[in-house]
Amino acid sequence: MFESKSGILLVAGLAFFGFAFLSNAAVPYLMYRNIPEQTAEELVNGNVRFQFEDLSRRYPESFVKAYGDPPADPEAGADWWNQNVADSLREGRDIYVGEGCWHCHSQFVRPVSNEDKRWGPVSASWEYQNELQRPVLFGTRRIGPDLSREGGRRSNDWHAVHLFKPEMTSTKSPMPEYPWLFDGAPDKPNRRGLALITYVQWLGSWLESYPDYENYQPAPFEKPAEDSESEDE
Amino acid sequence: MTDEALQSDDALSTPATHASLVDEKIVLAYFVAALTFISISMLGGFLMAAQLLRHNPLNGIEIFSPGRWRMLHTNAIAYGFLANGFLGLLHWVIPRLTLRPVLDRRLSWLIFAAWQVVVLATAVGILLGQAQGLEWGETPTWIDPLAQLGLLLVAINFMTPIIRVKGPMYVTLWYFLAAFVWTFLTYAMGNFVPEYFVSGTAAGAVGGLFIHDLVGLFVTPLGWGLMYYFVPILLKKPIWSHGLSLVGFWGLAFFYPLNGIHHFLYTPIPMFLQYGAIISTIAVELVVTTVVINFFGTIWGRGREVLTNLPIRYFYTGMVFYFLTCLQCAMQTTLTFQALIHFTDWVVGHAHLVMFGVFSMWIFGMMTYLIPLILKRDWYSNKLCEYHYWLSAAGLAVMAADLILGGLFQGWSWSSLQPWDRSIDVSFPFWMIRIWAGLSMFGGLVVFLYNFYMTWRSEPEPAMDVAVVPA
């Protein structure tokens, strides 16, 4: 059995593989099947919509070039805005994946290593049940900080300048420059740039704690920070 | 096809000759492809390393985006170098071990061409920014079906001669048989399930399983299978213990796939599953120890071969690195270590230790052994072969030690809540050493390529011919 062809094919090849798939993949899937998966349209909320409208005011020319003029009628306008935010989230996510941002930035706050003090609430399962997390963007390496609570922490201008040339906002930053997301200048983001900024501003916008500012104290801190404020769920 | 006689079941009535079994040209073609892709991959690694030091020579050019080249770096190693290298070696080993040629030589060449299309398309897709958001599965979604088909054909082409073997098989063939089934299933699972069927945390669990299975069920079994073949041949003595090789195989088959979730500890994935993955990871370490003991038992008493026989030195260096990686693995999988080292360069060091220190070293060793046999001439320079070994081994050892140590400092800097820039400052000296170590490894490769080229150009020696030695 242990050295015969059929034994190896059946037991090692299929049974063990299947067992691992069952325990490591099917079980978590079954445990979360009650949390509905949201579409990009369902993910649009007031916070990200605000940021998107803010982009249209800061970069009116670029914005109109990318998305066209918003309808004058406020009724139709709401749908137009929401649909464009949803599209931008999808597009922004694709750029985030395609540029490998997720190989330098994680998207989950762990319950250890003081991460909740640096970035805000520890990540929970329901936050990931949406189409933009197909496949999930937990990340495996942090050269730059975690981004899962990045939305609202910085202004749209800051992100535009930072993406154009990170060293302009963060001295000595090893993050690459992304001039191709712009039409030649940091105040002229193109459609891809606008979409990526929208996506980054969306991260964490579903939380009560949005926007989450860094509230850590410079080390070494005198007495341990009290847990009362950082334990808000 | 002159091989028809061999394909029937009473094949052994006509004595099999090496030429009727092995298509040497395809072995060589795979080697050339593999060496091309490892060169590209190393350039990608170099670009990212330079970016971290803020000296990116190709700054601001879209298709040289460091993030894209980082993905190219890992994918070119997995699918371009390791897969091509292994496929070439399998074309040598399987026919000689089973005394039967592969199913069809034309199919072999078709697979060769298809696989290069897959790898090149992956590279182009990634460079155009179409990556899929799955580590090691960044292959753009439109290529996945072709890759899947290629893997199926590989399995059919190679499994045919293995299945026809009567009676018990040698351990190498168990590993190969299992690897063909596993690779096919793993690729399907990883590239389709988290993309189309599940999202979020559950997709994370599948993703973890995928990266892990790709190392554990595709690279590892092929690598060890080849070791079980080449080490006894080069040492001219049988493997030390048949029983231990059984333990190693079945231990790997059972425990390895259960490790997947250890890549995402402390995520929202249920805690009991995380514990399960941790315990089976530690179990793998015990299994690995038995395999390593078996190989050291084999070389026992012939230790001098490590000095005189270069391929053997490559193999055993790889095994020492393998043992170290797995030891490291058993430590870093514990939650205590995870809290500190997850997301740091420690993990990057670990990955290089396995992918370069073990499997690439093995492939280099096997190439060093086979290329003279295939070209029927000696190496242009044995000294350059030595340089290749030392530059690779020393570079890798420095890189791994450097990144592992650097990871600890990064972890401490983060958990002490210092501003983020501090962790970059702390990493800087380590990144500086890393790029020099990488250049040493790259230098080794350049030496090897030069040596290969000069050997190819020199005159063949008609006296050298290969005999078939049934194992």
XYZ file of C-alpha atoms in Angstrom:
704
model
C 0.000 0.000 0.000
C 2.602 2.539 1.076
C 4.837 1.915 -1.883
C 2.325 1.092 -4.559
C 1.229 3.524 -7.224
C -2.435 3.439 -6.439
C -1.777 3.868 -2.747
C 0.303 6.974 -3.283
C -2.082 8.475 -5.786
C -5.158 7.867 -3.710
C -3.978 8.484 -0.201
C -1.234 11.068 -0.541
C -2.325 12.690 -3.749
C -6.010 13.034 -3.162
C -7.023 12.168 0.380
C -4.421 14.187 2.261
C -4.787 17.116 -0.080
C -8.539 16.970 0.285
C -8.326 16.696 4.054
C -6.130 19.789 4.191
C -8.468 21.664 1.891
C -11.392 20.700 4.061
C -9.804 21.799 7.303
C -7.875 24.840 6.069
C -10.253 26.246 3.502
C -13.738 24.787 3.720
C -14.077 25.263 7.477
C -13.343 29.001 7.472
C -15.589 29.381 4.454
C -18.461 27.667 6.213
C -17.923 29.720 9.345
C -18.262 32.999 7.475
C -20.986 32.097 5.052
C -23.523 34.000 7.145
C -21.731 37.286 6.660
C -22.988 38.512 3.286
C -20.427 39.562 0.712
C -20.843 43.202 -0.256
C -20.463 44.619 -3.736
C -18.533 47.795 -4.457
C -21.838 49.647 -4.795
C -22.831 48.584 -1.292
C -19.480 49.695 0.036
C -19.972 53.339 -0.903
C -20.560 55.320 2.276
C -20.779 58.970 3.237
C -17.118 59.178 4.156
C -15.719 57.980 0.874
C -18.342 59.896 -1.070
C -17.209 63.026 0.754
C -13.599 62.365 -0.224
C -14.588 61.757 -3.834
C -16.505 65.030 -4.028
C -13.551 66.713 -2.400
C -11.371 65.428 -5.239
C -13.737 67.008 -7.740
C -13.340 70.378 -6.029
C -9.585 70.199 -5.628
C -8.793 69.010 -9.132
C -11.792 70.196 -11.165
C -10.104 69.913 -14.551
C -8.608 66.505 -13.991
C -11.842 65.299 -12.480
C -14.026 66.350 -15.375
C -11.526 64.889 -17.798
C -11.702 61.560 -16.001
C -15.394 61.303 -15.169
C -17.192 63.963 -17.201
C -19.488 66.623 -15.757
C -21.778 65.593 -12.895
C -25.478 65.944 -13.804
C -27.080 69.179 -12.659
C -30.226 67.502 -11.366
C -29.522 66.508 -7.717
C -31.729 63.393 -7.927
C -29.813 61.899 -10.835
C -26.664 63.395 -9.354
C -26.686 61.151 -6.292
C -26.722 58.012 -8.413
C -24.036 59.389 -10.680
C -21.728 60.134 -7.764
C -22.300 56.819 -6.069
C -21.774 54.849 -9.236
C -18.537 56.676 -9.964
C -17.290 56.088 -6.438
C -18.021 52.365 -6.806
C -16.232 52.217 -10.154
C -13.278 54.095 -8.704
C -13.064 51.654 -5.816
C -12.835 48.738 -8.244
C -10.330 50.517 -10.436
C -8.330 51.743 -7.491
C -8.137 48.264 -6.086
C -6.868 46.897 -9.389
C -4.130 49.519 -9.434
C -3.297 48.788 -5.808
C -2.873 45.137 -6.771
C -1.153 45.748 -10.089
C 1.442 48.118 -8.627
C 2.218 45.723 -5.802
C 1.265 48.214 -3.068
C 0.122 45.167 -1.105
C 3.644 43.783 -1.056
C 4.795 46.796 0.969
C 1.604 47.602 2.889
C -0.533 45.225 4.896
C -4.246 45.552 5.425
C -4.794 44.104 8.824
C -4.231 45.276 12.334
C -3.146 42.466 14.598
C -4.117 42.162 18.247
C -0.448 42.025 19.249
C 2.669 44.138 19.135
C 0.830 47.353 20.093
C -0.653 47.549 16.637
C -4.042 48.757 17.846
C -2.314 51.689 19.510
C -0.665 52.641 16.267
C -3.467 52.055 13.794
C -6.763 51.706 15.609
C -9.181 48.823 16.123
C -8.001 45.265 15.489
C -9.316 43.916 12.167
C -12.423 41.752 12.195
C -13.771 39.218 9.710
C -16.771 41.188 8.514
C -14.516 43.985 7.267
C -13.199 41.663 4.595
C -16.473 40.241 3.302
C -16.650 42.254 0.103
C -15.778 41.953 -3.547
C -12.726 44.174 -3.211
C -11.154 41.471 -1.047
C -11.127 38.849 -3.762
C -8.422 37.626 -3.156
C -7.943 39.148 0.273
C -5.257 41.815 0.584
C -3.956 40.999 4.055
C -0.421 41.431 2.746
C 2.671 39.650 3.999
C 5.285 42.358 4.314
C 5.269 45.860 5.735
C 7.864 48.208 4.390
C 5.387 51.022 4.801
C 2.671 51.156 7.481
C -0.579 49.226 7.537
C -3.208 50.926 5.401
C -6.444 49.317 6.598
C -7.300 52.441 8.616
C -5.623 54.927 6.315
C -8.776 56.622 5.002
C -9.317 60.178 6.209
C -6.042 60.267 8.085
C -4.426 62.370 5.368
C -5.936 64.854 2.951
C -6.409 64.160 -0.738
C -3.695 66.696 -1.503
C -1.298 64.884 0.728
C -1.937 61.593 -1.056
C -1.566 63.175 -4.473
C 1.774 64.724 -3.624
C 2.918 61.590 -1.817
C 2.092 59.294 -4.723
C 3.729 61.653 -7.168
C 6.947 61.826 -5.181
C 6.920 60.332 -1.674
C 9.992 62.233 -0.617
C 8.091 65.502 -0.832
C 5.925 64.570 2.146
C 8.038 61.960 3.897
C 11.739 62.654 3.839
C 13.900 59.664 3.012
C 10.868 57.570 2.080
C 11.820 54.391 0.218
C 8.394 54.245 -1.392
C 8.545 54.367 -5.211
C 7.275 57.325 -7.202
C 4.169 56.911 -9.336
C 4.287 59.775 -11.847
C 2.247 57.786 -14.360
C -0.798 58.300 -12.187
C -0.578 61.995 -13.023
C -0.501 64.253 -16.057
C 2.921 65.638 -15.320
C 2.286 67.438 -12.025
C 1.103 66.399 -8.550
C -1.989 68.587 -8.858
C -3.066 66.824 -12.053
C -3.969 63.270 -11.109
C -5.322 61.268 -14.050
C -8.183 58.838 -13.847
C -5.988 56.126 -12.409
C -4.578 58.495 -9.805
C -8.023 59.664 -8.744
C -9.235 56.085 -8.480
C -6.277 55.022 -6.356
C -6.689 57.971 -3.991
C -10.391 57.175 -3.651
C -9.536 53.586 -2.821
C -6.970 54.595 -0.195
C -9.408 57.061 1.369
C -12.041 54.347 1.508
C -9.850 52.075 3.648
C -11.304 52.119 7.153
C -14.123 54.484 6.186
C -16.609 51.875 7.419
C -15.434 52.199 11.026
C -16.801 54.403 13.772
C -13.288 55.515 14.534
C -12.860 57.006 11.045
C -10.750 59.001 10.569
C -8.235 57.390 12.841
C -5.271 59.557 13.710
C -2.065 58.256 15.137
C -2.385 58.514 18.868
C 0.776 56.865 19.988
C 3.287 58.477 22.289
C 6.940 58.702 21.475
C 8.848 55.842 23.007
C 9.969 55.189 25.637
C 6.694 56.097 27.207
C 6.670 56.852 30.926
C 3.692 54.816 31.953
C 1.786 52.269 29.881
C -0.936 53.963 27.907
C -4.353 53.308 29.418
C -6.438 50.854 27.473
C -9.724 52.702 27.850
C -9.647 54.709 24.649
C -8.062 52.242 22.286
C -10.464 49.451 23.117
C -13.431 50.908 21.314
C -14.855 48.327 18.965
C 8.669 7.252 -33.597
C 11.306 4.603 -33.182
C 10.353 4.206 -29.564
C 7.249 2.147 -30.147
C 8.882 -1.016 -28.965
C 9.625 0.638 -25.688
C 6.131 1.817 -25.165
C 4.619 -1.605 -24.990
C 4.640 -3.370 -21.695
C 7.270 -5.921 -22.549
C 9.533 -3.004 -23.247
C 12.413 -4.468 -21.387
C 12.859 -7.289 -23.847
C 14.814 -4.858 -25.991
C 17.550 -3.285 -23.898
C 16.858 0.409 -23.469
C 19.583 2.702 -24.634
C 20.123 6.125 -23.220
C 19.398 7.742 -26.569
C 16.087 5.970 -26.950
C 15.022 7.067 -23.485
C 16.219 10.570 -22.951
C 15.680 13.516 -25.225
C 18.805 15.411 -24.262
C 17.921 18.405 -26.355
C 14.848 19.155 -24.339
C 16.766 18.875 -21.084
C 19.198 21.437 -22.385
C 16.426 23.665 -23.689
C 14.782 23.687 -20.272
C 18.093 24.548 -18.654
C 18.589 27.493 -20.963
C 15.070 28.727 -20.267
C 15.585 28.305 -16.528
C 18.838 30.248 -16.564
C 17.245 33.025 -18.582
C 14.451 33.434 -16.099
C 16.641 33.341 -13.027
C 18.665 36.163 -14.564
C 15.515 38.218 -15.074
C 14.346 37.382 -11.594
C 17.590 38.483 -10.023
C 17.456 41.768 -11.903
C 13.995 42.301 -10.439
C 15.280 41.590 -6.952
C 18.115 44.002 -7.533
C 15.741 46.735 -8.653
C 13.626 46.400 -5.509
C 16.684 46.292 -3.270
C 17.987 49.458 -4.919
C 14.589 51.106 -4.524
C 14.670 50.468 -0.788
C 18.042 52.157 -0.652
C 16.469 55.058 -2.598
C 18.850 54.534 -5.486
C 16.483 53.179 -8.059
C 18.267 53.621 -11.394
C 14.984 53.382 -13.328
C 12.955 55.726 -11.188
C 9.605 56.956 -12.456
C 9.301 54.657 -15.489
C 6.007 52.852 -15.519
C 7.034 49.394 -16.669
C 9.946 49.413 -14.257
C 7.674 50.074 -11.296
C 9.501 48.348 -8.426
C 6.277 46.871 -7.084
C 5.674 45.125 -10.407
C 9.238 43.888 -10.595
C 8.986 42.497 -7.105
C 6.148 40.291 -8.288
C 8.112 39.369 -11.376
C 11.017 38.447 -9.107
C 9.059 35.822 -7.178
C 7.065 34.512 -10.115
C 10.070 34.176 -12.400
C 11.789 32.083 -9.745
C 8.829 29.820 -9.119
C 7.545 29.309 -12.639
C 10.501 30.368 -14.739
C 13.480 28.957 -12.905
C 12.339 26.193 -10.572
C 9.609 24.818 -12.817
C 11.757 24.905 -15.955
C 14.738 23.451 -14.138
C 12.669 20.655 -12.653
C 10.950 19.855 -15.949
C 14.305 19.550 -17.645
C 15.632 17.282 -14.914
C 12.492 15.150 -15.009
C 13.076 14.528 -18.692
C 16.410 13.044 -17.716
C 15.450 11.170 -14.552
C 12.050 9.653 -15.227
C 12.929 7.776 -18.441
C 16.163 6.501 -16.957
C 14.525 5.377 -13.756
C 11.509 3.724 -15.334
C 13.392 2.536 -18.428
C 10.537 3.906 -20.462
C 10.415 7.120 -22.464
C 7.832 9.782 -21.753
C 4.453 9.408 -23.394
C 5.304 11.386 -26.508
C 8.297 13.499 -27.454
C 6.250 15.848 -29.574
C 4.014 16.421 -26.588
C 7.133 17.223 -24.554
C 8.089 19.969 -26.962
C 4.569 21.258 -27.065
C 4.610 21.499 -23.285
C 7.972 23.197 -23.403
C 6.687 25.844 -25.783
C 3.411 26.267 -23.923
C 5.181 26.674 -20.609
C 7.476 29.368 -21.941
C 4.408 31.167 -23.264
C 2.829 30.915 -19.826
C 5.878 32.313 -18.053
C 6.496 35.062 -20.583
C 2.852 36.062 -20.623
C 2.908 36.151 -16.837
C 5.921 38.422 -16.919
C 4.403 40.723 -19.509
C 1.042 40.768 -17.740
C 2.644 41.697 -14.443
C 4.754 44.398 -16.042
C 1.644 45.865 -17.627
C 0.048 46.050 -14.204
C -2.472 43.229 -14.572
C -1.398 41.142 -11.622
C -3.846 39.063 -9.620
C -3.866 39.866 -5.916
C -2.567 36.552 -4.689
C 0.975 36.061 -3.598
C 2.824 33.691 -5.966
C -0.365 33.524 -7.994
C 0.038 36.971 -9.519
C -0.239 35.357 -12.949
C -2.945 37.475 -14.611
C -6.289 35.711 -14.522
C -6.490 35.242 -18.284
C -3.360 33.056 -18.275
C -4.509 30.756 -15.495
C -6.488 28.348 -17.704
C -3.520 27.869 -20.051
C -1.177 27.213 -17.137
C -3.671 24.734 -15.741
C -3.823 22.897 -19.046
C -0.036 22.848 -19.236
C 0.188 21.241 -15.814
C -2.329 18.609 -16.845
C -0.284 17.717 -19.919
C 2.891 17.577 -17.833
C 1.211 15.133 -15.499
C -0.006 12.939 -18.360
C 3.299 12.968 -20.183
C 5.359 11.979 -17.168
C 2.937 9.773 -15.315
C 2.529 7.388 -18.230
C 6.008 5.840 -17.900
C 5.720 5.770 -14.124
C 2.364 4.020 -14.136
C 3.739 1.331 -16.442
C 6.400 0.301 -13.938
C 5.584 -3.098 -12.516
C 6.045 -3.909 -8.853
C 7.368 -1.599 -6.145
C 8.765 1.756 -7.172
C 11.778 3.661 -6.022
C 11.114 6.490 -3.565
C 11.898 9.134 -6.184
C 8.926 8.007 -8.198
C 6.576 8.223 -5.211
C 7.525 11.831 -4.792
C 7.096 12.578 -8.484
C 3.770 10.831 -8.754
C 2.411 12.724 -5.790
C 3.903 16.001 -6.998
C 2.146 15.825 -10.366
C -1.234 15.359 -8.745
C -0.588 17.963 -6.075
C 0.747 20.657 -8.353
C -2.275 20.405 -10.574
C -4.687 20.554 -7.652
C -2.776 23.305 -5.857
C -2.679 25.545 -8.874
C -6.383 25.092 -9.451
C -7.238 25.737 -5.834
C -5.108 28.828 -5.453
C -5.872 30.570 -8.692
C -9.577 29.993 -8.935
C -11.075 29.604 -5.461
C -10.070 32.944 -3.855
C -10.663 34.771 -7.115
C -14.097 33.522 -8.032
C -15.645 31.580 -5.180
C -14.808 33.010 -1.784
C -13.740 36.406 -0.537
C -12.306 37.938 2.573
C -10.963 35.933 5.454
C -11.797 32.582 3.898
C -9.952 33.661 0.742
C -7.026 34.438 3.001
C -7.078 30.906 4.330
C -7.089 29.507 0.800
C -4.321 31.900 -0.197
C -2.188 30.733 2.709
C -2.817 27.143 1.751
C -1.847 27.948 -1.827
C 1.497 29.589 -1.124
C 2.320 26.857 1.277
C 1.287 23.996 -0.968
C 3.176 25.480 -3.855
C 6.387 25.185 -1.881
C 5.426 22.017 -0.089
C 3.627 20.000 -2.716
C 5.243 21.166 -5.945
C 8.800 22.304 -5.226
C 9.637 20.163 -2.211
C 8.618 16.722 -3.471
C 10.265 17.262 -6.842
C 13.398 18.523 -5.134
C 13.646 15.645 -2.692
C 12.710 13.128 -5.353
C 15.645 14.328 -7.421
C 17.937 14.151 -4.393
C 16.918 10.550 -3.746
C 17.953 9.863 -7.322
C 21.169 11.833 -7.758
C 22.788 11.452 -4.355
C 23.051 7.631 -4.451
C 24.210 7.753 -8.075
C 26.946 10.255 -7.400
C 28.063 8.548 -4.202
C 27.739 5.129 -5.851
C 25.986 3.649 -2.844
C 22.338 3.074 -1.940
C 20.313 5.350 0.273
C 20.976 4.658 3.949
C 17.524 3.625 5.132
C 14.532 2.707 3.048
C 12.319 2.819 6.143
C 13.231 6.410 6.901
C 12.430 7.477 3.378
C 8.949 6.041 3.886
C 8.576 8.075 7.073
C 9.755 11.191 5.267
C 7.395 10.770 2.353
C 4.258 9.975 4.302
C 5.028 12.532 6.973
C 5.387 15.213 4.338
C 2.276 14.092 2.507
C 0.156 14.244 5.624
C 1.469 17.209 7.573
C 2.693 19.628 4.945
C -0.682 20.569 3.430
C -2.103 21.220 6.893
C 0.258 24.152 7.469
C -1.352 26.710 5.178
C -2.928 28.994 7.747
C 0.377 29.600 9.536
C 1.006 32.327 6.952
C -1.830 34.364 8.414
C -1.609 33.990 12.159
C -3.393 36.576 14.299
C -5.768 37.316 11.434
C -9.503 36.925 11.943
C -9.184 33.288 10.775
C -10.584 31.156 13.630
C -8.046 30.552 16.337
C -8.462 26.764 16.526
C -7.467 26.527 12.869
C -4.413 28.648 13.555
C -3.395 26.299 16.369
C -3.875 23.311 14.080
C -1.560 24.847 11.495
C 1.052 25.646 14.135
C 1.123 22.126 15.509
C 1.405 20.511 12.099
C 4.214 22.893 11.206
C 6.190 21.692 14.177
C 5.412 18.124 13.130
C 6.863 18.838 9.686
C 10.107 19.849 11.331
C 10.350 16.404 12.944
C 9.649 14.711 9.631
C 12.272 16.806 7.897
C 14.807 15.785 10.496
C 14.311 12.123 9.577
C 14.899 12.888 5.906
C 18.026 14.873 6.594
C 19.344 12.137 8.909
C 18.759 9.635 6.137
C 20.881 11.608 3.709
C 23.636 12.204 6.198
C 23.566 8.487 6.969
C 24.088 7.918 3.258
C 27.176 10.061 3.006
C 28.528 8.833 6.364
C 32.111 7.664 5.937
C 32.415 9.374 2.572
C 32.433 12.925 3.865
C 35.432 13.829 1.715
C 33.176 13.766 -1.322
C 31.819 17.110 -0.169
C 35.232 18.594 -0.817
C 36.043 16.863 -4.063
C 32.675 16.393 -5.733
C 31.036 19.709 -6.564
C 27.476 18.484 -7.255
C 27.507 16.574 -3.991
C 28.670 19.701 -2.247
C 25.754 21.640 -3.737
C 23.323 18.956 -2.621
C 24.541 18.742 0.943
C 24.836 22.502 1.311
C 21.216 22.670 0.252
C 20.310 20.046 2.825
C 22.023 21.933 5.618
C 20.126 25.048 4.575
C 16.971 22.980 4.408
C 17.407 21.810 7.944
C 18.059 25.383 9.092
C 14.988 26.685 7.270
C 12.765 24.096 8.823
C 14.214 24.726 12.238
C 13.531 28.394 11.723
C 10.062 27.474 10.551
C 9.260 25.553 13.701
C 10.242 28.594 15.748
C 8.645 31.298 13.675
C 5.332 29.509 13.490
C 4.808 29.898 17.231
C 2.602 32.808 18.228
C 5.365 34.237 20.394
C 7.662 34.643 17.423
C 4.864 35.660 15.086
C 3.988 38.671 17.204
C 7.486 39.959 16.640
C 8.561 38.826 13.202
C 5.452 38.705 11.035
C 5.564 41.322 8.242
C 9.314 41.859 8.740
C 12.362 40.970 6.681
C 12.769 37.860 8.811
C 10.218 36.200 6.554
C 11.949 37.475 3.437
C 15.182 35.950 4.735
C 13.365 32.689 5.321
C 11.994 32.670 1.789
C 15.430 33.188 0.270
C 16.887 30.479 2.450
C 14.417 27.954 1.023
C 14.080 29.055 -2.561
C 17.700 29.892 -3.236
C 19.626 28.168 -0.470
C 17.930 24.844 -0.995
C 16.178 24.389 -4.297
C 18.217 26.690 -6.489
C 21.428 25.249 -5.064
C 20.182 21.757 -5.843
C 19.293 22.709 -9.379
C 22.697 24.339 -9.841
C 24.302 21.158 -8.541
C 22.359 18.971 -10.929
C 23.110 21.306 -13.829
C 26.793 21.229 -12.954
C 26.620 17.450 -13.142
C 24.444 17.050 -16.221
C 25.613 19.759 -18.584
C 28.967 18.040 -19.307
C 27.153 14.735 -19.827
C 24.705 16.259 -22.258
C 27.232 18.338 -24.176
C 29.710 15.418 -24.071
C 32.600 17.608 -22.991
C 34.130 18.784 -19.775
C 33.381 22.115 -18.207
C 35.353 24.915 -19.807
C 36.690 25.712 -16.381
C 36.196 23.793 -13.175
C 37.541 26.734 -11.297
C 34.667 28.901 -12.515
C 32.264 26.211 -11.291
C 33.866 26.581 -7.880
C 33.442 30.341 -8.051
C 29.785 29.879 -8.882
C 29.347 27.701 -5.845
C 31.151 29.974 -3.425
C 29.616 33.221 -4.624
C 26.132 31.695 -4.433
C 26.534 29.929 -1.110
C 28.327 32.755 0.655
C 26.029 35.411 -0.787
C 22.974 33.490 0.266
C 24.277 32.796 3.766
C 25.022 36.479 4.295
C 21.690 37.558 2.845
C 19.640 35.163 4.938
C 21.461 35.941 8.176
C 21.251 39.651 7.474
C 17.539 39.716 6.691
C 16.615 37.435 9.567
C 18.489 39.607 12.014
C 17.154 42.795 10.449
C 13.628 41.438 10.820
C 14.050 41.228 14.568
C 15.066 44.872 14.767
C 12.161 45.934 12.582
C 9.753 44.013 14.794
C 11.108 45.616 17.948
C 11.025 49.049 16.427
C 7.363 48.646 15.474
C 6.136 47.253 18.755
C 7.924 49.996 20.703
C 5.686 52.456 18.850
C 8.463 54.593 17.491
C 7.566 56.687 14.448
C 7.489 54.632 11.262
C 10.550 56.307 9.768
C 12.635 54.908 12.582
C 12.000 51.369 11.368
C 13.278 52.437 7.954
C 16.410 53.945 9.484
C 16.944 50.770 11.473
C 16.556 48.630 8.344
C 18.883 50.677 6.227
C 22.212 49.012 7.147
C 20.606 45.601 6.703
C 19.270 46.534 3.287
C 22.710 47.781 2.354
C 24.328 44.455 3.244
C 21.512 42.627 1.486
C 22.159 44.274 -1.846
C 25.837 43.313 -1.729
C 24.960 39.761 -0.816
C 22.522 39.734 -3.724
C 25.180 41.033 -6.063
C 27.438 38.204 -4.970
C 24.733 35.681 -5.852
C 24.177 37.424 -9.149
C 27.916 37.425 -9.781
C 27.926 33.672 -9.245
C 25.212 33.299 -11.841
C 27.081 35.434 -14.362
C 30.183 33.303 -13.861
C 28.089 30.194 -14.441
C 26.508 31.595 -17.587
C 29.912 32.515 -18.972
C 31.263 29.089 -18.155
C 28.243 27.425 -19.754
C 28.639 29.505 -22.895
C 32.340 28.769 -23.225
C 31.714 25.060 -22.665
C 29.057 25.013 -25.331
C 31.424 26.642 -27.810
C 34.279 24.222 -27.180
C 34.759 20.978 -29.094
C 32.910 17.848 -27.909
C 34.931 14.867 -26.778
C 33.614 11.844 -28.673
C 34.767 9.417 -25.993
C 32.232 10.583 -23.442
C 28.969 8.674 -23.588
C 26.270 8.003 -21.105
C 25.312 4.518 -20.003
C 21.954 3.643 -18.530
C 22.195 2.479 -14.944
C 18.948 1.010 -13.688
C 18.495 2.117 -10.108
